[in-house]
């Protein structure tokens, strides 16, 4: 009877496999956590949408405008416990730099700075 379960014991390595097959007796460890990746992607998408919505009301061509957009975004994130929890989970799993890689907005660096501060404050 075939089974989708594999028992693992002893030493095993972690790496990336593209194609090929797992042979009998091979020891396998899952590396990619798709749920964490999806959470990170969704959190970044929500922040990106929020920033794009706010840049309709505030200028992005000045530092003060970017800071205003970031401040408003941070206020909205803080007021949304679900979004805040998703962001903290995404940051814990992938780090602030992973979230930063998804964002493409002039005010993103200010929001990332706030997220780094939240992460450091939470870690204390």
mmCIF file with all atom_site columns, C-alpha atoms in Angstrom:
data_model
loop_
_atom_site.group_PDB
_atom_site.id
_atom_site.type_symbol
_atom_site.label_atom_id
_atom_site.label_alt_id
_atom_site.label_comp_id
_atom_site.label_asym_id
_atom_site.label_entity_id
_atom_site.label_seq_id
_atom_site.pdbx_PDB_ins_code
_atom_site.Cartn_x
_atom_site.Cartn_y
_atom_site.Cartn_z
_atom_site.occupancy
_atom_site.B_iso_or_equiv
_atom_site.pdbx_formal_charge
_atom_site.auth_seq_id
_atom_site.auth_comp_id
_atom_site.auth_asym_id
_atom_site.auth_atom_id
_atom_site.pdbx_PDB_model_num
ATOM 1   C CA . UNK A 1 1   ? 0.000  0.000  0.000   1.00 0.00 ? 1   UNK A CA 1
ATOM 2   C CA . UNK A 1 2   ? 1.475  3.356  -1.037  1.00 0.00 ? 2   UNK A CA 1
ATOM 3   C CA . UNK A 1 3   ? 1.721  6.113  1.522   1.00 0.00 ? 3   UNK A CA 1
ATOM 4   C CA . UNK A 1 4   ? 2.423  9.835  1.360   1.00 0.00 ? 4   UNK A CA 1
ATOM 5   C CA . UNK A 1 5   ? 4.201  9.657  4.710   1.00 0.00 ? 5   UNK A CA 1
ATOM 6   C CA . UNK A 1 6   ? 7.935  9.490  5.109   1.00 0.00 ? 6   UNK A CA 1
ATOM 7   C CA . UNK A 1 7   ? 9.581  8.834  8.435   1.00 0.00 ? 7   UNK A CA 1
ATOM 8   C CA . UNK A 1 8   ? 12.789 10.767 8.966   1.00 0.00 ? 8   UNK A CA 1
ATOM 9   C CA . UNK A 1 9   ? 15.509 10.146 11.505  1.00 0.00 ? 9   UNK A CA 1
ATOM 10  C CA . UNK A 1 10  ? 19.202 10.767 11.767  1.00 0.00 ? 10  UNK A CA 1
ATOM 11  C CA . UNK A 1 11  ? 21.111 13.473 9.929   1.00 0.00 ? 11  UNK A CA 1
ATOM 12  C CA . UNK A 1 12  ? 19.730 15.042 6.789   1.00 0.00 ? 12  UNK A CA 1
ATOM 13  C CA . UNK A 1 13  ? 20.521 18.078 4.677   1.00 0.00 ? 13  UNK A CA 1
ATOM 14  C CA . UNK A 1 14  ? 18.332 20.882 3.551   1.00 0.00 ? 14  UNK A CA 1
ATOM 15  C CA . UNK A 1 15  ? 18.520 22.123 -0.003  1.00 0.00 ? 15  UNK A CA 1
ATOM 16  C CA . UNK A 1 16  ? 16.623 22.868 -3.170  1.00 0.00 ? 16  UNK A CA 1
ATOM 17  C CA . UNK A 1 17  ? 15.538 20.211 -5.619  1.00 0.00 ? 17  UNK A CA 1
ATOM 18  C CA . UNK A 1 18  ? 14.295 20.992 -9.090  1.00 0.00 ? 18  UNK A CA 1
ATOM 19  C CA . UNK A 1 19  ? 12.971 17.927 -10.871 1.00 0.00 ? 19  UNK A CA 1
ATOM 20  C CA . UNK A 1 20  ? 14.294 14.428 -10.351 1.00 0.00 ? 20  UNK A CA 1
ATOM 21  C CA . UNK A 1 21  ? 12.867 11.856 -7.997  1.00 0.00 ? 21  UNK A CA 1
ATOM 22  C CA . UNK A 1 22  ? 13.206 10.800 -4.410  1.00 0.00 ? 22  UNK A CA 1
ATOM 23  C CA . UNK A 1 23  ? 14.697 7.339  -4.256  1.00 0.00 ? 23  UNK A CA 1
ATOM 24  C CA . UNK A 1 24  ? 13.868 4.679  -1.705  1.00 0.00 ? 24  UNK A CA 1
ATOM 25  C CA . UNK A 1 25  ? 15.771 5.318  1.520   1.00 0.00 ? 25  UNK A CA 1
ATOM 26  C CA . UNK A 1 26  ? 16.325 9.018  0.816   1.00 0.00 ? 26  UNK A CA 1
ATOM 27  C CA . UNK A 1 27  ? 15.973 11.398 3.745   1.00 0.00 ? 27  UNK A CA 1
ATOM 28  C CA . UNK A 1 28  ? 13.970 14.495 2.875   1.00 0.00 ? 28  UNK A CA 1
ATOM 29  C CA . UNK A 1 29  ? 13.262 17.742 4.718   1.00 0.00 ? 29  UNK A CA 1
ATOM 30  C CA . UNK A 1 30  ? 10.782 20.343 3.517   1.00 0.00 ? 30  UNK A CA 1
ATOM 31  C CA . UNK A 1 31  ? 12.418 23.732 3.063   1.00 0.00 ? 31  UNK A CA 1
ATOM 32  C CA . UNK A 1 32  ? 9.807  25.914 1.450   1.00 0.00 ? 32  UNK A CA 1
ATOM 33  C CA . UNK A 1 33  ? 6.937  26.958 3.639   1.00 0.00 ? 33  UNK A CA 1
ATOM 34  C CA . UNK A 1 34  ? 4.369  28.073 1.117   1.00 0.00 ? 34  UNK A CA 1
ATOM 35  C CA . UNK A 1 35  ? 2.013  29.443 3.782   1.00 0.00 ? 35  UNK A CA 1
ATOM 36  C CA . UNK A 1 36  ? 4.713  31.808 5.085   1.00 0.00 ? 36  UNK A CA 1
ATOM 37  C CA . UNK A 1 37  ? 5.551  32.937 1.535   1.00 0.00 ? 37  UNK A CA 1
ATOM 38  C CA . UNK A 1 38  ? 1.884  33.553 0.782   1.00 0.00 ? 38  UNK A CA 1
ATOM 39  C CA . UNK A 1 39  ? 1.463  35.482 4.047   1.00 0.00 ? 39  UNK A CA 1
ATOM 40  C CA . UNK A 1 40  ? 4.463  37.667 3.174   1.00 0.00 ? 40  UNK A CA 1
ATOM 41  C CA . UNK A 1 41  ? 3.162  38.273 -0.342  1.00 0.00 ? 41  UNK A CA 1
ATOM 42  C CA . UNK A 1 42  ? -0.333 39.155 0.882   1.00 0.00 ? 42  UNK A CA 1
ATOM 43  C CA . UNK A 1 43  ? 1.003  41.508 3.568   1.00 0.00 ? 43  UNK A CA 1
ATOM 44  C CA . UNK A 1 44  ? 3.225  43.266 1.026   1.00 0.00 ? 44  UNK A CA 1
ATOM 45  C CA . UNK A 1 45  ? 0.302  43.536 -1.395  1.00 0.00 ? 45  UNK A CA 1
ATOM 46  C CA . UNK A 1 46  ? -1.877 45.143 1.294   1.00 0.00 ? 46  UNK A CA 1
ATOM 47  C CA . UNK A 1 47  ? 0.823  47.680 2.165   1.00 0.00 ? 47  UNK A CA 1
ATOM 48  C CA . UNK A 1 48  ? 1.445  48.429 -1.517  1.00 0.00 ? 48  UNK A CA 1
ATOM 49  C CA . UNK A 1 49  ? -2.283 49.039 -2.089  1.00 0.00 ? 49  UNK A CA 1
ATOM 50  C CA . UNK A 1 50  ? -2.455 51.265 0.988   1.00 0.00 ? 50  UNK A CA 1
ATOM 51  C CA . UNK A 1 51  ? 0.527  53.331 -0.167  1.00 0.00 ? 51  UNK A CA 1
ATOM 52  C CA . UNK A 1 52  ? -0.920 53.700 -3.671  1.00 0.00 ? 52  UNK A CA 1
ATOM 53  C CA . UNK A 1 53  ? -4.260 54.790 -2.219  1.00 0.00 ? 53  UNK A CA 1
ATOM 54  C CA . UNK A 1 54  ? -2.570 57.397 -0.018  1.00 0.00 ? 54  UNK A CA 1
ATOM 55  C CA . UNK A 1 55  ? -0.414 58.834 -2.796  1.00 0.00 ? 55  UNK A CA 1
ATOM 56  C CA . UNK A 1 56  ? -3.635 60.065 -4.409  1.00 0.00 ? 56  UNK A CA 1
ATOM 57  C CA . UNK A 1 57  ? -4.044 62.425 -1.446  1.00 0.00 ? 57  UNK A CA 1
ATOM 58  C CA . UNK A 1 58  ? -0.418 63.310 -0.665  1.00 0.00 ? 58  UNK A CA 1
ATOM 59  C CA . UNK A 1 59  ? 2.590  64.194 -2.824  1.00 0.00 ? 59  UNK A CA 1
ATOM 60  C CA . UNK A 1 60  ? 5.396  61.689 -3.321  1.00 0.00 ? 60  UNK A CA 1
ATOM 61  C CA . UNK A 1 61  ? 7.903  64.119 -4.810  1.00 0.00 ? 61  UNK A CA 1
ATOM 62  C CA . UNK A 1 62  ? 9.047  65.532 -1.469  1.00 0.00 ? 62  UNK A CA 1
ATOM 63  C CA . UNK A 1 63  ? 10.428 63.930 1.653   1.00 0.00 ? 63  UNK A CA 1
ATOM 64  C CA . UNK A 1 64  ? 7.675  65.545 3.705   1.00 0.00 ? 64  UNK A CA 1
ATOM 65  C CA . UNK A 1 65  ? 5.040  64.072 1.379   1.00 0.00 ? 65  UNK A CA 1
ATOM 66  C CA . UNK A 1 66  ? 6.571  60.598 1.598   1.00 0.00 ? 66  UNK A CA 1
ATOM 67  C CA . UNK A 1 67  ? 6.709  60.880 5.387   1.00 0.00 ? 67  UNK A CA 1
ATOM 68  C CA . UNK A 1 68  ? 3.059  61.949 5.487   1.00 0.00 ? 68  UNK A CA 1
ATOM 69  C CA . UNK A 1 69  ? 2.047  58.954 3.366   1.00 0.00 ? 69  UNK A CA 1
ATOM 70  C CA . UNK A 1 70  ? 4.075  56.643 5.610   1.00 0.00 ? 70  UNK A CA 1
ATOM 71  C CA . UNK A 1 71  ? 2.569  58.189 8.761   1.00 0.00 ? 71  UNK A CA 1
ATOM 72  C CA . UNK A 1 72  ? -0.956 57.707 7.434   1.00 0.00 ? 72  UNK A CA 1
ATOM 73  C CA . UNK A 1 73  ? -0.136 54.134 6.365   1.00 0.00 ? 73  UNK A CA 1
ATOM 74  C CA . UNK A 1 74  ? 1.278  53.363 9.809   1.00 0.00 ? 74  UNK A CA 1
ATOM 75  C CA . UNK A 1 75  ? -1.843 54.789 11.475  1.00 0.00 ? 75  UNK A CA 1
ATOM 76  C CA . UNK A 1 76  ? -4.033 52.547 9.340   1.00 0.00 ? 76  UNK A CA 1
ATOM 77  C CA . UNK A 1 77  ? -1.861 49.486 10.014  1.00 0.00 ? 77  UNK A CA 1
ATOM 78  C CA . UNK A 1 78  ? -1.955 50.142 13.764  1.00 0.00 ? 78  UNK A CA 1
ATOM 79  C CA . UNK A 1 79  ? -5.757 50.524 13.623  1.00 0.00 ? 79  UNK A CA 1
ATOM 80  C CA . UNK A 1 80  ? -6.135 47.147 11.895  1.00 0.00 ? 80  UNK A CA 1
ATOM 81  C CA . UNK A 1 81  ? -5.130 44.342 14.325  1.00 0.00 ? 81  UNK A CA 1
ATOM 82  C CA . UNK A 1 82  ? -5.527 41.686 11.616  1.00 0.00 ? 82  UNK A CA 1
ATOM 83  C CA . UNK A 1 83  ? -3.165 43.474 9.256   1.00 0.00 ? 83  UNK A CA 1
ATOM 84  C CA . UNK A 1 84  ? -0.732 44.202 12.089  1.00 0.00 ? 84  UNK A CA 1
ATOM 85  C CA . UNK A 1 85  ? -0.691 40.509 13.087  1.00 0.00 ? 85  UNK A CA 1
ATOM 86  C CA . UNK A 1 86  ? -0.192 39.454 9.455   1.00 0.00 ? 86  UNK A CA 1
ATOM 87  C CA . UNK A 1 87  ? 2.717  41.894 9.079   1.00 0.00 ? 87  UNK A CA 1
ATOM 88  C CA . UNK A 1 88  ? 4.389  40.781 12.293  1.00 0.00 ? 88  UNK A CA 1
ATOM 89  C CA . UNK A 1 89  ? 4.004  37.137 11.252  1.00 0.00 ? 89  UNK A CA 1
ATOM 90  C CA . UNK A 1 90  ? 5.399  37.861 7.789   1.00 0.00 ? 90  UNK A CA 1
ATOM 91  C CA . UNK A 1 91  ? 8.325  39.783 9.244   1.00 0.00 ? 91  UNK A CA 1
ATOM 92  C CA . UNK A 1 92  ? 9.060  37.012 11.731  1.00 0.00 ? 92  UNK A CA 1
ATOM 93  C CA . UNK A 1 93  ? 9.054  34.435 8.944   1.00 0.00 ? 93  UNK A CA 1
ATOM 94  C CA . UNK A 1 94  ? 10.845 36.312 6.178   1.00 0.00 ? 94  UNK A CA 1
ATOM 95  C CA . UNK A 1 95  ? 12.345 39.400 7.750   1.00 0.00 ? 95  UNK A CA 1
ATOM 96  C CA . UNK A 1 96  ? 11.813 43.060 6.995   1.00 0.00 ? 96  UNK A CA 1
ATOM 97  C CA . UNK A 1 97  ? 14.137 42.922 3.987   1.00 0.00 ? 97  UNK A CA 1
ATOM 98  C CA . UNK A 1 98  ? 11.958 40.241 2.355   1.00 0.00 ? 98  UNK A CA 1
ATOM 99  C CA . UNK A 1 99  ? 8.907  42.457 2.785   1.00 0.00 ? 99  UNK A CA 1
ATOM 100 C CA . UNK A 1 100 ? 10.865 45.454 1.470   1.00 0.00 ? 100 UNK A CA 1
ATOM 101 C CA . UNK A 1 101 ? 11.724 43.515 -1.702  1.00 0.00 ? 101 UNK A CA 1
ATOM 102 C CA . UNK A 1 102 ? 8.020  43.326 -2.585  1.00 0.00 ? 102 UNK A CA 1
ATOM 103 C CA . UNK A 1 103 ? 7.265  47.031 -2.110  1.00 0.00 ? 103 UNK A CA 1
ATOM 104 C CA . UNK A 1 104 ? 7.648  49.528 -4.911  1.00 0.00 ? 104 UNK A CA 1
ATOM 105 C CA . UNK A 1 105 ? 6.672  52.969 -3.671  1.00 0.00 ? 105 UNK A CA 1
ATOM 106 C CA . UNK A 1 106 ? 8.554  56.188 -2.842  1.00 0.00 ? 106 UNK A CA 1
ATOM 107 C CA . UNK A 1 107 ? 7.300  56.086 0.779   1.00 0.00 ? 107 UNK A CA 1
ATOM 108 C CA . UNK A 1 108 ? 8.045  52.367 1.303   1.00 0.00 ? 108 UNK A CA 1
ATOM 109 C CA . UNK A 1 109 ? 11.390 52.974 3.038   1.00 0.00 ? 109 UNK A CA 1
ATOM 110 C CA . UNK A 1 110 ? 9.654  55.046 5.734   1.00 0.00 ? 110 UNK A CA 1
ATOM 111 C CA . UNK A 1 111 ? 7.092  52.302 6.364   1.00 0.00 ? 111 UNK A CA 1
ATOM 112 C CA . UNK A 1 112 ? 9.855  49.680 6.417   1.00 0.00 ? 112 UNK A CA 1
ATOM 113 C CA . UNK A 1 113 ? 11.660 51.776 9.048   1.00 0.00 ? 113 UNK A CA 1
ATOM 114 C CA . UNK A 1 114 ? 8.540  51.731 11.222  1.00 0.00 ? 114 UNK A CA 1
ATOM 115 C CA . UNK A 1 115 ? 8.180  47.957 10.747  1.00 0.00 ? 115 UNK A CA 1
ATOM 116 C CA . UNK A 1 116 ? 11.806 47.452 11.776  1.00 0.00 ? 116 UNK A CA 1
ATOM 117 C CA . UNK A 1 117 ? 11.144 49.514 14.890  1.00 0.00 ? 117 UNK A CA 1
ATOM 118 C CA . UNK A 1 118 ? 8.046  47.419 15.693  1.00 0.00 ? 118 UNK A CA 1
ATOM 119 C CA . UNK A 1 119 ? 10.055 44.226 15.196  1.00 0.00 ? 119 UNK A CA 1
ATOM 120 C CA . UNK A 1 120 ? 12.854 45.431 17.499  1.00 0.00 ? 120 UNK A CA 1
ATOM 121 C CA . UNK A 1 121 ? 10.411 46.715 20.119  1.00 0.00 ? 121 UNK A CA 1
ATOM 122 C CA . UNK A 1 122 ? 8.441  43.462 20.019  1.00 0.00 ? 122 UNK A CA 1
ATOM 123 C CA . UNK A 1 123 ? 11.648 41.463 20.366  1.00 0.00 ? 123 UNK A CA 1
ATOM 124 C CA . UNK A 1 124 ? 12.614 43.138 23.640  1.00 0.00 ? 124 UNK A CA 1
#
